[in-house]
PDB file of C-alpha atoms in Angstrom:
ATOM      1  CA  MET W   1     -40.966   8.476 -42.406  1.00  0.00           C
ATOM      2  CA  PHE W   2     -43.261   6.443 -40.170  1.00  0.00           C
ATOM      3  CA  ASN W   3     -42.958   2.754 -39.248  1.00  0.00           C
ATOM      4  CA  LYS W   4     -41.606   1.180 -42.419  1.00  0.00           C
ATOM      5  CA  ASN W   5     -42.645  -2.346 -41.407  1.00  0.00           C
ATOM      6  CA  LYS W   6     -46.357  -1.650 -41.893  1.00  0.00           C
ATOM      7  CA  GLN W   7     -46.269   0.368 -45.108  1.00  0.00           C
ATOM      8  CA  ALA W   8     -48.241  -0.791 -48.102  1.00  0.00           C
ATOM      9  CA  PRO W   9     -46.157  -1.331 -51.254  1.00  0.00           C
ATOM     10  CA  ILE W  10     -46.445   1.270 -54.011  1.00  0.00           C
ATOM     11  CA  LYS W  11     -48.088  -0.612 -56.884  1.00  0.00           C
ATOM     12  CA  SER W  12     -49.498   2.255 -58.960  1.00  0.00           C
ATOM     13  CA  LEU W  13     -48.068   5.472 -60.387  1.00  0.00           C
ATOM     14  CA  ILE W  14     -49.568   8.544 -62.003  1.00  0.00           C
ATOM     15  CA  ALA W  15     -46.521   9.874 -63.823  1.00  0.00           C
ATOM     16  CA  ASP W  16     -45.299  13.449 -64.095  1.00  0.00           C
ATOM     17  CA  GLY W  17     -46.945  15.042 -67.126  1.00  0.00           C
ATOM     18  CA  SER W  18     -50.138  12.973 -66.738  1.00  0.00           C
ATOM     19  CA  GLN W  19     -53.494  14.509 -65.883  1.00  0.00           C
ATOM     20  CA  ILE W  20     -56.373  12.409 -64.553  1.00  0.00           C
ATOM     21  CA  THR W  21     -59.866  13.886 -64.349  1.00  0.00           C
ATOM     22  CA  GLY W  22     -62.216  11.847 -62.164  1.00  0.00           C
ATOM     23  CA  ASN W  23     -62.200   9.965 -58.897  1.00  0.00           C
ATOM     24  CA  ILE W  24     -59.579   7.322 -58.141  1.00  0.00           C
ATOM     25  CA  ALA W  25     -60.083   4.355 -55.808  1.00  0.00           C
ATOM     26  CA  PHE W  26     -56.990   2.289 -54.978  1.00  0.00           C
ATOM     27  CA  THR W  27     -55.601  -0.438 -52.743  1.00  0.00           C
ATOM     28  CA  ASP W  28     -52.070  -0.865 -51.372  1.00  0.00           C
ATOM     29  CA  GLY W  29     -49.902   2.075 -52.467  1.00  0.00           C
ATOM     30  CA  LEU W  30     -50.275   4.879 -55.008  1.00  0.00           C
ATOM     31  CA  ARG W  31     -47.702   7.504 -55.983  1.00  0.00           C
ATOM     32  CA  ILE W  32     -48.837  10.651 -57.772  1.00  0.00           C
ATOM     33  CA  ASP W  33     -46.259  12.672 -59.697  1.00  0.00           C
ATOM     34  CA  GLY W  34     -48.757  14.227 -62.136  1.00  0.00           C
ATOM     35  CA  GLU W  35     -52.093  15.994 -61.693  1.00  0.00           C
ATOM     36  CA  VAL W  36     -55.399  14.588 -60.434  1.00  0.00           C
ATOM     37  CA  LEU W  37     -58.646  16.536 -60.630  1.00  0.00           C
ATOM     38  CA  GLY W  38     -60.912  14.389 -58.468  1.00  0.00           C
ATOM     39  CA  ASN W  39     -61.025  12.479 -55.204  1.00  0.00           C
ATOM     40  CA  VAL W  40     -58.305   9.940 -54.361  1.00  0.00           C
ATOM     41  CA  ILE W  41     -59.643   7.355 -51.904  1.00  0.00           C
ATOM     42  CA  ALA W  42     -57.925   4.210 -50.581  1.00  0.00           C
ATOM     43  CA  SER W  43     -60.030   1.153 -49.821  1.00  0.00           C
ATOM     44  CA  GLU W  44     -60.583   0.373 -46.162  1.00  0.00           C
ATOM     45  CA  GLY W  45     -59.688  -2.985 -44.687  1.00  0.00           C
ATOM     46  CA  SER W  46     -56.056  -3.232 -45.782  1.00  0.00           C
ATOM     47  CA  ALA W  47     -53.035  -0.992 -45.303  1.00  0.00           C
ATOM     48  CA  SER W  48     -52.807   1.842 -47.817  1.00  0.00           C
ATOM     49  CA  MET W  49     -50.225   4.470 -48.652  1.00  0.00           C
ATOM     50  CA  LEU W  50     -50.576   7.586 -50.811  1.00  0.00           C
ATOM     51  CA  VAL W  51     -47.505   9.573 -51.866  1.00  0.00           C
ATOM     52  CA  ILE W  52     -48.009  13.000 -53.444  1.00  0.00           C
ATOM     53  CA  SER W  53     -44.609  14.003 -54.789  1.00  0.00           C
ATOM     54  CA  GLU W  54     -43.081  17.442 -55.224  1.00  0.00           C
ATOM     55  CA  THR W  55     -44.305  17.690 -58.839  1.00  0.00           C
ATOM     56  CA  ALA W  56     -47.848  16.506 -58.058  1.00  0.00           C
ATOM     57  CA  LYS W  57     -51.074  18.460 -57.804  1.00  0.00           C
ATOM     58  CA  VAL W  58     -54.344  17.034 -56.465  1.00  0.00           C
ATOM     59  CA  VAL W  59     -57.628  18.942 -56.476  1.00  0.00           C
ATOM     60  CA  GLY W  60     -60.124  16.894 -54.479  1.00  0.00           C
ATOM     61  CA  HIS W  61     -60.607  14.927 -51.282  1.00  0.00           C
ATOM     62  CA  ILE W  62     -57.815  12.468 -50.367  1.00  0.00           C
ATOM     63  CA  THR W  63     -58.129   9.562 -47.943  1.00  0.00           C
ATOM     64  CA  ALA W  64     -55.648   6.785 -47.070  1.00  0.00           C
ATOM     65  CA  ASP W  65     -54.040   5.174 -44.040  1.00  0.00           C
ATOM     66  CA  LEU W  66     -50.595   6.734 -44.549  1.00  0.00           C
ATOM     67  CA  ILE W  67     -50.324   9.904 -46.626  1.00  0.00           C
ATOM     68  CA  VAL W  68     -47.012  11.549 -47.554  1.00  0.00           C
ATOM     69  CA  VAL W  69     -47.310  14.981 -49.184  1.00  0.00           C
ATOM     70  CA  ASN W  70     -44.535  17.007 -50.810  1.00  0.00           C
ATOM     71  CA  GLY W  71     -46.690  18.580 -53.545  1.00  0.00           C
ATOM     72  CA  SER W  72     -49.933  20.543 -53.745  1.00  0.00           C
ATOM     73  CA  VAL W  73     -53.352  19.455 -52.448  1.00  0.00           C
ATOM     74  CA  THR W  74     -56.495  21.565 -52.755  1.00  0.00           C
ATOM     75  CA  GLY W  75     -59.223  19.869 -50.752  1.00  0.00           C
ATOM     76  CA  PRO W  76     -59.662  17.992 -47.495  1.00  0.00           C
ATOM     77  CA  VAL W  77     -57.089  15.412 -46.368  1.00  0.00           C
ATOM     78  CA  HIS W  78     -58.050  12.413 -44.206  1.00  0.00           C
ATOM     79  CA  ALA W  79     -55.136  10.289 -42.949  1.00  0.00           C
ATOM     80  CA  ARG W  80     -56.604   7.315 -41.075  1.00  0.00           C
ATOM     81  CA  SER W  81     -53.249   6.464 -39.521  1.00  0.00           C
ATOM     82  CA  ALA W  82     -50.450   8.937 -40.253  1.00  0.00           C
ATOM     83  CA  LEU W  83     -49.724  12.062 -42.267  1.00  0.00           C
ATOM     84  CA  GLU W  84     -46.257  13.262 -43.241  1.00  0.00           C
ATOM     85  CA  LEU W  85     -45.909  16.755 -44.665  1.00  0.00           C
ATOM     86  CA  GLN W  86     -42.546  17.206 -46.334  1.00  0.00           C
ATOM     87  CA  PRO W  87     -40.893  20.637 -46.864  1.00  0.00           C
ATOM     88  CA  LYS W  88     -42.647  21.563 -50.144  1.00  0.00           C
ATOM     89  CA  ALA W  89     -46.116  20.365 -49.071  1.00  0.00           C
ATOM     90  CA  ARG W  90     -48.924  22.840 -49.704  1.00  0.00           C
ATOM     91  CA  ILE W  91     -52.441  21.967 -48.518  1.00  0.00           C
ATOM     92  CA  GLU W  92     -55.489  24.181 -48.955  1.00  0.00           C
ATOM     93  CA  GLY W  93     -58.179  22.381 -46.990  1.00  0.00           C
ATOM     94  CA  ASP W  94     -58.958  20.817 -43.646  1.00  0.00           C
ATOM     95  CA  VAL W  95     -56.685  18.035 -42.439  1.00  0.00           C
ATOM     96  CA  GLU W  96     -57.658  15.042 -40.257  1.00  0.00           C
ATOM     97  CA  TYR W  97     -54.958  12.720 -38.920  1.00  0.00           C
ATOM     98  CA  ALA W  98     -54.206  10.180 -36.211  1.00  0.00           C
ATOM     99  CA  SER W  99     -50.477  10.988 -36.235  1.00  0.00           C
ATOM    100  CA  LEU W 100     -48.759  13.990 -37.836  1.00  0.00           C
ATOM    101  CA  GLU W 101     -45.168  14.662 -38.898  1.00  0.00           C
ATOM    102  CA  MET W 102     -44.592  18.111 -40.373  1.00  0.00           C
ATOM    103  CA  HIS W 103     -41.274  19.241 -41.824  1.00  0.00           C
ATOM    104  CA  LYS W 104     -40.073  22.834 -41.811  1.00  0.00           C
ATOM    105  CA  GLY W 105     -41.467  24.661 -44.846  1.00  0.00           C
ATOM    106  CA  ALA W 106     -44.750  22.732 -45.182  1.00  0.00           C
ATOM    107  CA  LEU W 107     -47.863  24.925 -45.315  1.00  0.00           C
ATOM    108  CA  ILE W 108     -51.500  24.227 -44.432  1.00  0.00           C
ATOM    109  CA  SER W 109     -54.373  26.634 -45.110  1.00  0.00           C
ATOM    110  CA  GLY W 110     -57.179  24.977 -43.183  1.00  0.00           C
ATOM    111  CA  GLN W 111     -58.032  23.385 -39.877  1.00  0.00           C
ATOM    112  CA  LEU W 112     -56.045  20.575 -38.254  1.00  0.00           C
ATOM    113  CA  ARG W 113     -58.265  17.954 -36.616  1.00  0.00           C
ATOM    114  CA  PRO W 114     -56.730  15.011 -34.758  1.00  0.00           C
ATOM    115  CA  LEU W 115     -58.601  11.712 -34.984  1.00  0.00           C
ATOM    116  CA  LEU W 116     -58.914  10.607 -31.393  1.00  0.00           C
ATOM    117  CA  VAL W 117     -58.985   6.856 -31.002  1.00  0.00           C
ATOM    118  CA  GLU W 118     -60.345   5.806 -27.608  1.00  0.00           C
ATOM    119  CA  GLU W 119     -59.442   9.191 -26.114  1.00  0.00           C
ATOM    120  CA  ALA W 120     -55.769   8.813 -27.001  1.00  0.00           C
ATOM    121  CA  LYS W 121     -53.826  12.010 -27.529  1.00  0.00           C
ATOM    122  CA  PRO W 122     -52.600  12.630 -31.080  1.00  0.00           C
ATOM    123  CA  THR W 123     -48.920  12.140 -31.784  1.00  0.00           C
ATOM    124  CA  LEU W 124     -47.239  15.284 -33.036  1.00  0.00           C
ATOM    125  CA  LYS W 125     -43.653  15.067 -34.163  1.00  0.00           C
ATOM    126  CA  LEU W 126     -41.458  17.916 -35.333  1.00  0.00           C
ATOM    127  CA  ALA W 127     -39.180  16.598 -38.034  1.00  0.00           C
ATOM    128  CA  ALA W 128     -35.493  17.383 -37.691  1.00  0.00           C
ATOM    129  CA  ASN W 129     -33.972  19.584 -40.356  1.00  0.00           C
ATOM    130  CA  ASN W 130     -31.775  17.125 -42.289  1.00  0.00           C
ATOM    131  CA  GLN W 131     -29.645  19.594 -44.198  1.00  0.00           C
TER     132      GLN W 131
END
């Protein structure tokens, strides 16, 4: 995963088997193992981390500094800092990122748009197959 020194701590969990209908605003870190039907937006101004696990499904817009996806997302994804797509990640929607790490097996149905900060080139990293 990305620089572990600057990650926000996971303080909230939506457990497997749970279904939330409505928008979610959060600070620090949020892990989703269940289903969310609504937007998931991290507050700006402090580091945020969103983890969408293998069992998770999100239908809506997601925004956070660091986003790690290994489940299903239907809707646009906006990673202010970094986006990691693990092998079982499935995204149907446009993706914006400053830095991208994509593992073998991850799928995106949508456009990839790098966020260019002061004309810097986006960082693309091909993850090694750790099998």
